[in-house]
Short mmCIF file of C-alpha atoms and ligand atoms in Angstrom, two decimals:
data_model
loop_
_atom_site.label_atom_id
_atom_site.label_comp_id
_atom_site.label_asym_id
_atom_site.label_seq_id
_atom_site.Cartn_x
_atom_site.Cartn_y
_atom_site.Cartn_z
CA MET Y 1 -22.67 -5.33 10.74
CA LYS Y 2 -22.13 -5.42 6.99
CA LEU Y 3 -24.98 -4.48 4.68
CA GLN Y 4 -23.85 -7.04 2.14
CA HIS Y 5 -24.04 -9.81 4.75
CA SER Y 6 -27.41 -8.67 6.15
CA THR Y 7 -31.01 -9.51 5.28
CA TRP Y 8 -33.62 -6.84 4.74
CA PRO Y 9 -35.43 -7.54 8.04
CA GLU Y 10 -32.10 -7.09 9.83
CA VAL Y 11 -31.58 -3.75 8.11
CA GLU Y 12 -35.13 -2.74 9.00
CA ALA Y 13 -34.46 -3.61 12.64
CA TYR Y 14 -31.21 -1.59 12.56
CA LEU Y 15 -33.14 1.40 11.24
CA GLY Y 16 -35.31 1.19 14.35
CA GLU Y 17 -32.18 1.96 16.42
CA LEU Y 18 -29.99 4.04 14.18
CA LYS Y 19 -30.42 5.82 10.85
CA ALA Y 20 -26.71 6.12 10.13
CA ILE Y 21 -24.57 4.14 7.70
CA LEU Y 22 -20.83 4.09 7.06
CA ILE Y 23 -19.72 3.72 3.45
CA PRO Y 24 -16.06 3.02 2.63
CA ILE Y 25 -14.92 4.98 -0.40
CA GLY Y 26 -11.57 4.82 -2.18
CA SER Y 27 -9.91 4.35 -5.51
CA THR Y 28 -8.47 1.69 -7.81
CA GLU Y 29 -5.09 3.06 -8.81
CA GLN Y 30 -1.41 2.22 -8.88
CA HIS Y 31 0.48 2.69 -5.61
CA GLY Y 32 4.05 2.26 -6.81
CA PRO Y 33 5.90 -1.05 -7.18
CA THR Y 34 5.13 -2.20 -3.61
CA GLY Y 35 1.62 -0.88 -2.91
CA MET Y 36 -1.48 -2.78 -4.00
CA ILE Y 37 -3.77 -1.17 -6.57
CA GLY Y 38 -6.63 -1.47 -4.08
CA THR Y 39 -4.74 0.35 -1.30
CA ASP Y 40 -7.16 3.29 -1.12
CA ILE Y 41 -10.26 1.12 -0.61
CA LEU Y 42 -8.58 -1.61 1.46
CA CYS Y 43 -7.53 0.99 4.05
CA PRO Y 44 -11.04 2.28 4.87
CA GLU Y 45 -12.39 -1.28 4.80
CA ILE Y 46 -9.81 -2.36 7.39
CA VAL Y 47 -10.64 0.65 9.60
CA ALA Y 48 -14.41 0.18 9.22
CA GLU Y 49 -14.21 -3.47 10.28
CA ARG Y 50 -12.20 -2.52 13.34
CA MET Y 51 -14.72 0.24 14.20
CA ALA Y 52 -17.53 -2.30 14.04
CA GLU Y 53 -15.79 -4.32 16.77
CA HIS Y 54 -16.22 -1.33 19.11
CA THR Y 55 -19.66 0.02 18.33
CA ARG Y 56 -22.93 -0.76 16.57
CA ILE Y 57 -22.37 0.30 13.00
CA LEU Y 58 -23.75 -0.64 9.60
CA ILE Y 59 -21.08 -0.82 6.89
CA GLY Y 60 -22.39 -0.25 3.38
CA PRO Y 61 -20.94 -1.55 0.12
CA SER Y 62 -17.49 -0.22 -0.69
CA LEU Y 63 -17.24 2.35 -3.45
CA GLY Y 64 -13.85 1.26 -4.73
CA VAL Y 65 -13.51 3.19 -7.97
CA GLY Y 66 -13.00 6.93 -7.66
CA MET Y 67 -10.94 9.84 -8.95
CA ALA Y 68 -7.80 8.29 -10.45
CA GLN Y 69 -7.46 10.20 -13.70
CA HIS Y 70 -3.78 11.08 -13.31
CA HIS Y 71 -2.85 7.44 -12.62
CA LEU Y 72 -4.31 6.08 -15.85
CA ALA Y 73 -0.93 5.72 -17.57
CA PHE Y 74 -0.17 2.85 -15.16
CA PRO Y 75 -1.78 -0.54 -15.94
CA GLY Y 76 -4.62 -1.52 -13.65
CA SER Y 77 -5.75 1.97 -12.66
CA ILE Y 78 -9.44 2.71 -13.23
CA SER Y 79 -11.06 6.14 -12.93
CA LEU Y 80 -14.50 7.68 -12.97
CA ARG Y 81 -15.09 11.21 -14.20
CA PRO Y 82 -16.01 13.62 -11.38
CA SER Y 83 -19.50 13.99 -12.87
CA THR Y 84 -19.94 10.19 -12.77
CA LEU Y 85 -18.88 9.90 -9.13
CA ILE Y 86 -21.25 12.72 -8.18
CA ARG Y 87 -24.14 10.77 -9.78
CA VAL Y 88 -23.08 7.51 -8.13
CA LEU Y 89 -22.95 9.14 -4.69
CA ALA Y 90 -26.30 10.87 -5.19
CA ASP Y 91 -27.95 7.61 -6.28
CA VAL Y 92 -26.50 5.65 -3.35
CA VAL Y 93 -27.59 8.29 -0.82
CA GLU Y 94 -31.04 8.74 -2.34
CA SER Y 95 -31.65 4.95 -2.53
CA LEU Y 96 -31.09 4.59 1.21
CA ALA Y 97 -32.66 7.94 2.17
CA GLY Y 98 -35.95 6.72 0.72
CA GLN Y 99 -35.87 3.86 3.25
CA GLY Y 100 -35.25 6.11 6.25
CA PHE Y 101 -31.47 6.48 6.45
CA THR Y 102 -30.52 10.07 7.28
CA HIS Y 103 -26.82 10.02 8.24
CA PHE Y 104 -24.19 9.03 5.67
CA PHE Y 105 -20.59 8.77 6.87
CA PHE Y 106 -18.15 8.27 4.01
CA LEU Y 107 -14.88 6.80 5.28
CA ASN Y 108 -12.44 7.81 2.58
CA GLY Y 109 -9.05 6.41 1.63
CA HIS Y 110 -8.10 8.70 -1.25
CA GLY Y 111 -7.21 12.40 -1.18
CA GLY Y 112 -8.16 12.77 -4.84
CA ASN Y 113 -11.80 12.01 -3.96
CA ILE Y 114 -12.22 14.88 -1.50
CA ALA Y 115 -13.24 17.68 -3.87
CA THR Y 116 -15.68 15.51 -5.80
CA VAL Y 117 -17.32 14.01 -2.71
CA GLN Y 118 -17.84 17.51 -1.29
CA ALA Y 119 -19.32 18.58 -4.65
CA ALA Y 120 -21.67 15.58 -4.51
CA PHE Y 121 -22.87 16.63 -1.05
CA SER Y 122 -23.68 20.11 -2.41
CA GLU Y 123 -25.47 18.55 -5.37
CA ILE Y 124 -27.57 16.32 -3.08
CA TRP Y 125 -28.53 19.20 -0.77
CA ALA Y 126 -29.30 21.46 -3.74
CA GLY Y 127 -32.46 19.42 -4.38
CA SER Y 128 -34.09 20.42 -1.10
CA SER Y 129 -32.49 23.86 -0.78
CA PHE Y 130 -33.70 25.10 -4.17
CA ALA Y 131 -37.16 23.80 -3.31
CA GLY Y 132 -37.10 25.70 -0.02
CA ALA Y 133 -37.50 22.46 1.92
CA ALA Y 134 -35.59 21.17 4.96
CA SER Y 135 -33.52 18.05 4.27
CA PRO Y 136 -33.10 15.46 7.04
CA LEU Y 137 -29.87 14.30 5.39
CA ARG Y 138 -26.54 14.63 7.15
CA LEU Y 139 -23.49 13.88 5.02
CA ARG Y 140 -19.97 13.57 6.32
CA LEU Y 141 -16.60 12.85 4.71
CA HIS Y 142 -13.93 11.47 7.02
CA ASN Y 143 -10.44 10.92 5.59
CA TRP Y 144 -8.77 8.24 7.70
CA PHE Y 145 -5.30 9.57 6.79
CA GLN Y 146 -6.07 13.05 8.14
CA GLY Y 147 -7.21 12.13 11.65
CA GLU Y 148 -5.17 13.79 14.39
CA ARG Y 149 -3.87 10.53 15.90
CA VAL Y 150 -2.92 9.21 12.45
CA LEU Y 151 -1.10 12.40 11.47
CA ALA Y 152 0.90 12.38 14.71
CA LEU Y 153 1.82 8.71 14.36
CA SER Y 154 2.76 9.02 10.67
CA ARG Y 155 5.07 11.89 11.56
CA GLU Y 156 6.63 9.87 14.38
CA LEU Y 157 7.12 6.74 12.25
CA PHE Y 158 8.07 8.17 8.86
CA GLY Y 159 8.84 11.92 9.15
CA ASP Y 160 9.23 13.47 5.71
CA GLY Y 161 9.38 9.97 4.19
CA GLU Y 162 5.57 9.93 4.32
CA GLY Y 163 5.26 11.79 1.00
CA SER Y 164 1.87 12.05 -0.67
CA HIS Y 165 1.30 8.95 -2.81
CA ALA Y 166 2.08 5.29 -2.06
CA THR Y 167 2.83 6.53 1.44
CA PRO Y 168 4.39 4.19 3.99
CA SER Y 169 1.33 4.85 6.18
CA GLU Y 170 -1.24 3.59 3.68
CA ILE Y 171 0.93 0.66 2.59
CA SER Y 172 1.52 -0.29 6.25
CA LEU Y 173 -2.21 -0.13 6.99
CA VAL Y 174 -2.93 -2.53 4.11
CA LEU Y 175 -0.14 -4.85 5.34
CA SER Y 176 -1.80 -4.94 8.79
CA GLY Y 177 -4.65 -6.81 7.13
CA TYR Y 178 -2.69 -8.66 4.46
CA PRO Y 179 0.84 -9.24 5.86
CA GLN Y 180 1.46 -12.13 3.47
CA ASP Y 181 1.21 -9.70 0.53
CA ARG Y 182 4.30 -7.67 1.41
CA ARG Y 183 6.46 -7.03 -1.68
CA SER Y 184 10.24 -7.11 -1.54
CA VAL Y 185 11.23 -4.75 -4.33
CA THR Y 186 14.17 -2.33 -4.14
CA LEU Y 187 13.00 1.22 -4.84
CA HIS Y 188 15.16 3.83 -6.61
CA PRO Y 189 15.41 6.51 -5.48
CA GLU Y 190 14.52 5.54 -1.94
CA GLN Y 191 12.45 8.72 -1.62
CA ALA Y 192 10.33 9.46 -4.69
CA PRO Y 193 10.25 12.90 -6.37
CA THR Y 194 7.53 15.43 -5.62
CA GLY Y 195 5.90 17.76 -8.14
CA PRO Y 196 2.68 19.18 -9.52
CA ILE Y 197 -0.15 17.00 -10.83
CA HIS Y 198 -1.43 17.44 -14.38
CA ASP Y 199 -2.65 14.67 -16.70
CA ALA Y 200 -1.82 10.97 -16.71
CA ALA Y 201 1.05 11.11 -19.21
CA ASP Y 202 2.71 13.97 -17.35
CA PHE Y 203 2.32 12.15 -14.02
CA ARG Y 204 4.08 9.03 -15.30
CA ARG Y 205 6.90 11.14 -16.75
CA ARG Y 206 7.46 12.97 -13.45
CA HIS Y 207 6.88 9.93 -11.23
CA PRO Y 208 8.16 6.96 -13.25
CA ASP Y 209 7.51 4.31 -10.59
CA GLY Y 210 4.21 5.87 -9.47
CA ARG Y 211 5.23 7.12 -6.03
CA MET Y 212 5.11 10.80 -4.98
CA GLY Y 213 7.52 11.98 -2.31
CA ALA Y 214 7.21 8.71 -0.38
CA ARG Y 215 9.77 6.32 1.09
CA SER Y 216 7.36 3.45 0.62
CA ALA Y 217 9.90 0.82 1.73
CA LEU Y 218 9.46 2.02 5.34
CA ALA Y 219 6.06 0.28 5.41
CA THR Y 220 5.69 -2.72 7.75
CA PRO Y 221 2.73 -4.74 9.05
CA GLY Y 222 3.68 -3.74 12.62
CA HIS Y 223 3.49 -0.03 11.83
CA GLY Y 224 0.22 -0.82 10.09
CA LEU Y 225 -1.29 -2.30 13.26
CA ARG Y 226 -0.45 0.90 15.17
CA LEU Y 227 -1.88 3.03 12.35
CA ARG Y 228 -5.02 0.87 12.28
CA GLU Y 229 -5.64 1.57 15.98
CA ALA Y 230 -4.99 5.31 15.54
CA ALA Y 231 -7.25 5.51 12.49
CA THR Y 232 -9.99 3.54 14.25
CA ALA Y 233 -9.91 5.86 17.28
CA ASP Y 234 -10.00 8.98 15.04
CA ALA Y 235 -12.87 7.62 12.95
CA LEU Y 236 -14.85 6.40 15.99
CA ASP Y 237 -14.67 9.89 17.53
CA ALA Y 238 -15.91 11.39 14.28
CA TRP Y 239 -18.66 8.77 13.87
CA LYS Y 240 -19.96 9.19 17.44
CA ARG Y 241 -20.15 12.97 17.06
CA PHE Y 242 -21.77 12.63 13.64
CA VAL Y 243 -24.61 10.28 14.58
CA THR Y 244 -25.89 12.73 17.20
CA LEU Y 245 -26.10 15.67 14.74
NI1 NI K 301 -3.49 6.04 -1.81
#
């Protein structure tokens, strides 16, 4: 059940059964010459839709712009500041909390969001904690790419070719939903360089085609279908535990 496709009476009826919502969160940033700029939000959207085929679940609006500061030297990348994302998350949670939602499950597609999302959770809880009040809110970040089934399958499929940005796993998962959008571009070197992350100009100098450590050309729609099932199983386990907390 998608919030954006629902009416308010339908949402009110859902709240009678369940006070939990899943919100896909990602980023809008370059993913090398073969990965789509929306990779990090398309992945959690694909997994969320699959989850909803297995269990009753309300999917909130995607938060598709996140922490992409070090990708800004590549055209098309868009970033928020961490302080902006913290405010956005607090406003989204507090909007829905006022209507009775208590459990917020953020299904995340971007490693760079993790620190800021956790900071936002602390900021949200600070309101009640400093007032000495008990908050009914339960906030959870689940990174689809760090589930145990996904990690095992990525290792099996790609080994050390997985890398850390524009990975064959994330590009495969997108291709599972959009197989017609596969790019045929030859990548040099086949495996991208690794290195530290500083600002945007430094990132582009160290990683000229945008990839980090990844052999992105290993991505296929078939691998993506297997990763989609692994990611869905990991996220469903996490969701089912979370809604009972
Ligand atoms: Ni990514």
